[in-house]
mmCIF file of C-alpha atoms in Angstrom:
data_model
loop_
_atom_site.group_PDB
_atom_site.id
_atom_site.type_symbol
_atom_site.label_atom_id
_atom_site.label_comp_id
_atom_site.label_asym_id
_atom_site.label_seq_id
_atom_site.Cartn_x
_atom_site.Cartn_y
_atom_site.Cartn_z
ATOM 1 C CA UNK A 30 -2.193 -15.965 2.213
ATOM 2 C CA UNK A 31 -5.164 -18.020 1.166
ATOM 3 C CA UNK A 32 -7.692 -15.318 2.001
ATOM 4 C CA UNK A 33 -6.417 -14.827 5.545
ATOM 5 C CA UNK A 34 -5.997 -11.257 6.759
ATOM 6 C CA UNK A 35 -2.255 -10.788 6.275
ATOM 7 C CA UNK A 36 -1.849 -8.168 8.981
ATOM 8 C CA UNK A 37 -3.216 -10.516 11.634
ATOM 9 C CA UNK A 38 -0.867 -13.410 10.815
ATOM 10 C CA UNK A 39 1.669 -14.036 13.594
ATOM 11 C CA UNK A 40 5.306 -13.111 13.167
ATOM 12 C CA UNK A 41 7.539 -14.027 16.104
ATOM 13 C CA UNK A 42 4.418 -14.240 18.273
ATOM 14 C CA UNK A 43 2.933 -10.879 17.273
ATOM 15 C CA UNK A 44 0.478 -10.047 14.475
ATOM 16 C CA UNK A 45 2.327 -8.616 11.451
ATOM 17 C CA UNK A 46 0.557 -5.248 11.646
ATOM 18 C CA UNK A 47 1.375 -4.854 15.344
ATOM 19 C CA UNK A 48 4.970 -5.877 14.646
ATOM 20 C CA UNK A 49 5.182 -3.142 11.988
ATOM 21 C CA UNK A 50 3.733 -0.594 14.422
ATOM 22 C CA UNK A 51 6.219 -1.572 17.122
ATOM 23 C CA UNK A 52 9.132 -1.336 14.682
ATOM 24 C CA UNK A 53 7.984 1.997 13.255
ATOM 25 C CA UNK A 54 6.797 3.791 16.422
ATOM 26 C CA UNK A 55 10.289 4.713 17.727
ATOM 27 C CA UNK A 56 11.064 6.281 14.330
ATOM 28 C CA UNK A 57 8.045 8.595 13.995
ATOM 29 C CA UNK A 58 5.793 10.893 16.016
ATOM 30 C CA UNK A 59 2.598 8.896 15.637
ATOM 31 C CA UNK A 60 1.134 5.915 13.813
ATOM 32 C CA UNK A 61 -2.144 4.850 12.264
ATOM 33 C CA UNK A 62 -3.283 1.779 10.370
ATOM 34 C CA UNK A 63 -5.075 1.390 7.065
ATOM 35 C CA UNK A 64 -7.253 -1.731 7.032
ATOM 36 C CA UNK A 65 -10.418 -2.720 5.227
ATOM 37 C CA UNK A 66 -11.605 -5.623 7.397
ATOM 38 C CA UNK A 67 -11.310 -6.812 10.990
ATOM 39 C CA UNK A 68 -11.222 -3.174 12.103
ATOM 40 C CA UNK A 69 -11.954 -3.964 15.765
ATOM 41 C CA UNK A 70 -9.008 -6.374 15.938
ATOM 42 C CA UNK A 71 -6.704 -3.728 14.492
ATOM 43 C CA UNK A 72 -8.101 -1.039 16.811
ATOM 44 C CA UNK A 73 -7.011 -3.228 19.736
ATOM 45 C CA UNK A 74 -3.409 -2.358 18.763
ATOM 46 C CA UNK A 75 -3.982 1.117 20.238
ATOM 47 C CA UNK A 76 -3.817 3.335 17.144
ATOM 48 C CA UNK A 77 -6.400 4.849 14.826
ATOM 49 C CA UNK A 78 -7.570 2.494 12.096
ATOM 50 C CA UNK A 79 -8.862 3.916 8.820
ATOM 51 C CA UNK A 80 -10.380 1.977 5.922
ATOM 52 C CA UNK A 81 -9.887 3.084 2.321
ATOM 53 C CA UNK A 82 -12.186 5.938 1.363
ATOM 54 C CA UNK A 83 -12.361 4.633 -2.211
ATOM 55 C CA UNK A 84 -14.655 1.812 -3.243
ATOM 56 C CA UNK A 85 -13.280 -1.373 -4.780
ATOM 57 C CA UNK A 86 -9.977 -1.016 -2.864
ATOM 58 C CA UNK A 87 -7.801 0.063 -5.813
ATOM 59 C CA UNK A 88 -4.465 -0.982 -4.337
ATOM 60 C CA UNK A 89 -1.662 0.592 -2.305
ATOM 61 C CA UNK A 90 -2.321 4.120 -3.544
ATOM 62 C CA UNK A 91 -5.758 3.968 -1.897
ATOM 63 C CA UNK A 92 -3.909 3.314 1.362
ATOM 64 C CA UNK A 93 -1.594 6.248 0.669
ATOM 65 C CA UNK A 94 -4.631 8.481 0.088
ATOM 66 C CA UNK A 95 -6.267 7.249 3.283
ATOM 67 C CA UNK A 96 -3.091 8.086 5.206
ATOM 68 C CA UNK A 97 -2.855 11.520 3.609
ATOM 69 C CA UNK A 98 -6.502 12.232 4.412
ATOM 70 C CA UNK A 99 -5.847 11.531 8.099
ATOM 71 C CA UNK A 100 -2.275 12.784 8.373
ATOM 72 C CA UNK A 101 -1.827 15.542 10.930
ATOM 73 C CA UNK A 102 1.773 16.293 9.991
ATOM 74 C CA UNK A 103 3.496 17.710 6.890
ATOM 75 C CA UNK A 104 4.872 14.253 5.960
ATOM 76 C CA UNK A 105 3.487 10.715 5.838
ATOM 77 C CA UNK A 106 5.658 7.600 6.016
ATOM 78 C CA UNK A 107 4.080 4.420 4.676
ATOM 79 C CA UNK A 108 5.215 0.873 5.346
ATOM 80 C CA UNK A 109 3.479 -2.427 4.536
ATOM 81 C CA UNK A 110 2.879 -4.961 7.282
ATOM 82 C CA UNK A 111 4.131 -7.890 5.201
ATOM 83 C CA UNK A 112 7.764 -6.791 5.234
ATOM 84 C CA UNK A 113 8.620 -7.212 8.914
ATOM 85 C CA UNK A 114 12.392 -6.706 8.768
ATOM 86 C CA UNK A 115 12.376 -3.142 7.416
ATOM 87 C CA UNK A 116 15.241 -0.950 8.688
ATOM 88 C CA UNK A 117 15.174 0.559 12.160
ATOM 89 C CA UNK A 118 16.509 3.792 10.635
ATOM 90 C CA UNK A 119 14.064 3.974 7.717
ATOM 91 C CA UNK A 120 12.364 7.228 8.717
ATOM 92 C CA UNK A 121 15.589 9.037 9.541
ATOM 93 C CA UNK A 122 17.308 8.141 6.270
ATOM 94 C CA UNK A 123 14.294 8.963 4.096
ATOM 95 C CA UNK A 124 13.746 12.279 5.891
ATOM 96 C CA UNK A 125 17.418 13.231 5.590
ATOM 97 C CA UNK A 126 17.306 12.546 1.843
ATOM 98 C CA UNK A 127 14.062 14.508 1.415
ATOM 99 C CA UNK A 128 15.616 17.541 3.089
ATOM 100 C CA UNK A 129 18.907 17.296 1.195
ATOM 101 C CA UNK A 130 17.249 16.923 -2.220
ATOM 102 C CA UNK A 131 14.086 19.038 -1.669
ATOM 103 C CA UNK A 132 12.099 15.962 -2.643
ATOM 104 C CA UNK A 133 8.342 15.615 -2.307
ATOM 105 C CA UNK A 134 8.438 11.806 -2.324
ATOM 106 C CA UNK A 135 11.221 9.474 -1.204
ATOM 107 C CA UNK A 136 11.240 5.717 -1.789
ATOM 108 C CA UNK A 137 13.480 3.196 -0.106
ATOM 109 C CA UNK A 138 15.515 1.033 -2.484
ATOM 110 C CA UNK A 139 16.508 -2.369 -1.222
ATOM 111 C CA UNK A 140 18.829 -5.141 -2.194
ATOM 112 C CA UNK A 141 17.442 -8.331 -3.665
ATOM 113 C CA UNK A 142 19.322 -11.503 -4.461
ATOM 114 C CA UNK A 143 18.396 -13.025 -7.815
ATOM 115 C CA UNK A 144 18.371 -16.718 -8.762
ATOM 116 C CA UNK A 145 22.093 -16.575 -9.603
ATOM 117 C CA UNK A 146 22.937 -15.144 -6.180
ATOM 118 C CA UNK A 147 23.661 -11.666 -7.528
ATOM 119 C CA UNK A 148 22.488 -8.646 -5.584
ATOM 120 C CA UNK A 149 20.473 -6.014 -7.437
ATOM 121 C CA UNK A 150 18.739 -2.854 -6.240
ATOM 122 C CA UNK A 151 15.057 -2.142 -6.634
ATOM 123 C CA UNK A 152 12.777 0.665 -5.499
ATOM 124 C CA UNK A 153 10.404 -0.344 -2.734
ATOM 125 C CA UNK A 154 7.616 2.185 -3.399
ATOM 126 C CA UNK A 155 5.385 1.073 -0.516
ATOM 127 C CA UNK A 156 8.184 2.280 1.784
ATOM 128 C CA UNK A 157 7.454 5.877 1.005
ATOM 129 C CA UNK A 158 7.894 9.241 2.670
ATOM 130 C CA UNK A 159 5.619 11.793 1.036
ATOM 131 C CA UNK A 160 4.445 15.315 1.636
ATOM 132 C CA UNK A 161 0.896 15.532 2.950
ATOM 133 C CA UNK A 162 0.277 18.422 0.535
ATOM 134 C CA UNK A 163 0.259 15.853 -2.317
ATOM 135 C CA UNK A 164 -3.211 14.576 -1.361
ATOM 136 C CA UNK A 165 -5.069 16.560 -4.096
ATOM 137 C CA UNK A 166 -2.652 15.287 -6.757
ATOM 138 C CA UNK A 167 -3.179 11.705 -5.631
ATOM 139 C CA UNK A 168 -6.968 12.159 -5.533
ATOM 140 C CA UNK A 169 -6.901 13.366 -9.154
ATOM 141 C CA UNK A 170 -4.628 10.548 -10.287
ATOM 142 C CA UNK A 171 -6.845 7.895 -8.720
ATOM 143 C CA UNK A 172 -10.030 9.533 -10.050
ATOM 144 C CA UNK A 173 -8.516 9.321 -13.541
ATOM 145 C CA UNK A 174 -7.964 5.568 -13.080
ATOM 146 C CA UNK A 175 -4.277 5.624 -12.166
ATOM 147 C CA UNK A 176 -3.059 2.775 -9.962
ATOM 148 C CA UNK A 177 0.749 2.623 -10.214
ATOM 149 C CA UNK A 178 2.698 4.121 -7.322
ATOM 150 C CA UNK A 179 5.855 4.811 -9.313
ATOM 151 C CA UNK A 180 3.958 6.436 -12.198
ATOM 152 C CA UNK A 181 2.191 8.876 -9.867
ATOM 153 C CA UNK A 182 5.340 9.507 -7.813
ATOM 154 C CA UNK A 183 7.418 10.368 -10.884
ATOM 155 C CA UNK A 184 4.977 13.216 -11.577
ATOM 156 C CA UNK A 185 6.587 14.908 -8.550
ATOM 157 C CA UNK A 186 10.080 15.504 -7.180
ATOM 158 C CA UNK A 187 10.782 11.871 -6.330
ATOM 159 C CA UNK A 188 14.039 10.240 -5.282
ATOM 160 C CA UNK A 189 15.153 6.865 -3.926
ATOM 161 C CA UNK A 190 17.441 6.086 -1.018
ATOM 162 C CA UNK A 191 19.520 2.931 -1.403
ATOM 163 C CA UNK A 192 19.897 0.922 1.756
ATOM 164 C CA UNK A 193 23.228 -0.378 0.564
ATOM 165 C CA UNK A 194 25.713 0.063 3.356
ATOM 166 C CA UNK A 195 27.404 -3.050 4.780
ATOM 167 C CA UNK A 196 25.292 -2.807 7.942
ATOM 168 C CA UNK A 197 22.096 -3.001 5.885
ATOM 169 C CA UNK A 198 20.384 -6.355 5.716
ATOM 170 C CA UNK A 199 19.591 -7.612 2.215
ATOM 171 C CA UNK A 200 16.412 -9.155 3.696
ATOM 172 C CA UNK A 201 15.216 -5.785 4.991
ATOM 173 C CA UNK A 202 12.647 -5.426 2.212
ATOM 174 C CA UNK A 203 11.749 -9.100 1.765
ATOM 175 C CA UNK A 204 7.991 -9.438 1.921
ATOM 176 C CA UNK A 205 5.805 -12.397 2.766
ATOM 177 C CA UNK A 206 2.939 -13.149 0.409
ATOM 178 C CA UNK A 207 2.465 -16.728 1.585
ATOM 179 C CA UNK A 208 2.570 -18.428 4.979
ATOM 180 C CA UNK A 209 5.687 -20.307 3.811
ATOM 181 C CA UNK A 210 7.479 -17.017 3.032
ATOM 182 C CA UNK A 211 6.344 -15.586 6.368
ATOM 183 C CA UNK A 212 7.732 -18.593 8.268
ATOM 184 C CA UNK A 213 11.038 -18.315 6.398
ATOM 185 C CA UNK A 214 11.359 -14.651 7.397
ATOM 186 C CA UNK A 215 10.370 -15.479 10.953
ATOM 187 C CA UNK A 216 13.394 -17.735 11.301
ATOM 188 C CA UNK A 217 15.834 -15.379 9.554
ATOM 189 C CA UNK A 218 18.472 -13.842 11.787
#
């Protein structure tokens, strides 16, 4: 987004990160944010804000580790702020699948429409429910230079949940990496 702090960009009149918190809060017991700049602005949203504990900000797994380091429950659910239309039943469906399959990590899988208009399914690994007990494994993986979510996750009992029922929105996992994409999502119904 041209160097702008993505989480502070407005979406339907609310900063993206606050929008994500408001959408997620009814689904979980408590929320926190992972941010590496503008910490005071994020703290104004009323939740704990934690920066990455690793130097050089090595990607989404650093955020996962930060969450695990501060997680006070047996499970951590991660969502990115740049995908504002994620399902209202995300936590419930991922948790149900984790229990049914004795999984340690559960990804959401969302529909995407390709250039030909065909729908295909793809894991959305930043929408992740993971056991807090995996923190030491993730610390080791990152210390060894690992950076890929799916590679680390597949070292554990990992499954995906397809959000594929007719009531599911194929835009549920559409993310905004540019202001133009964000404005397009803002006007989606």
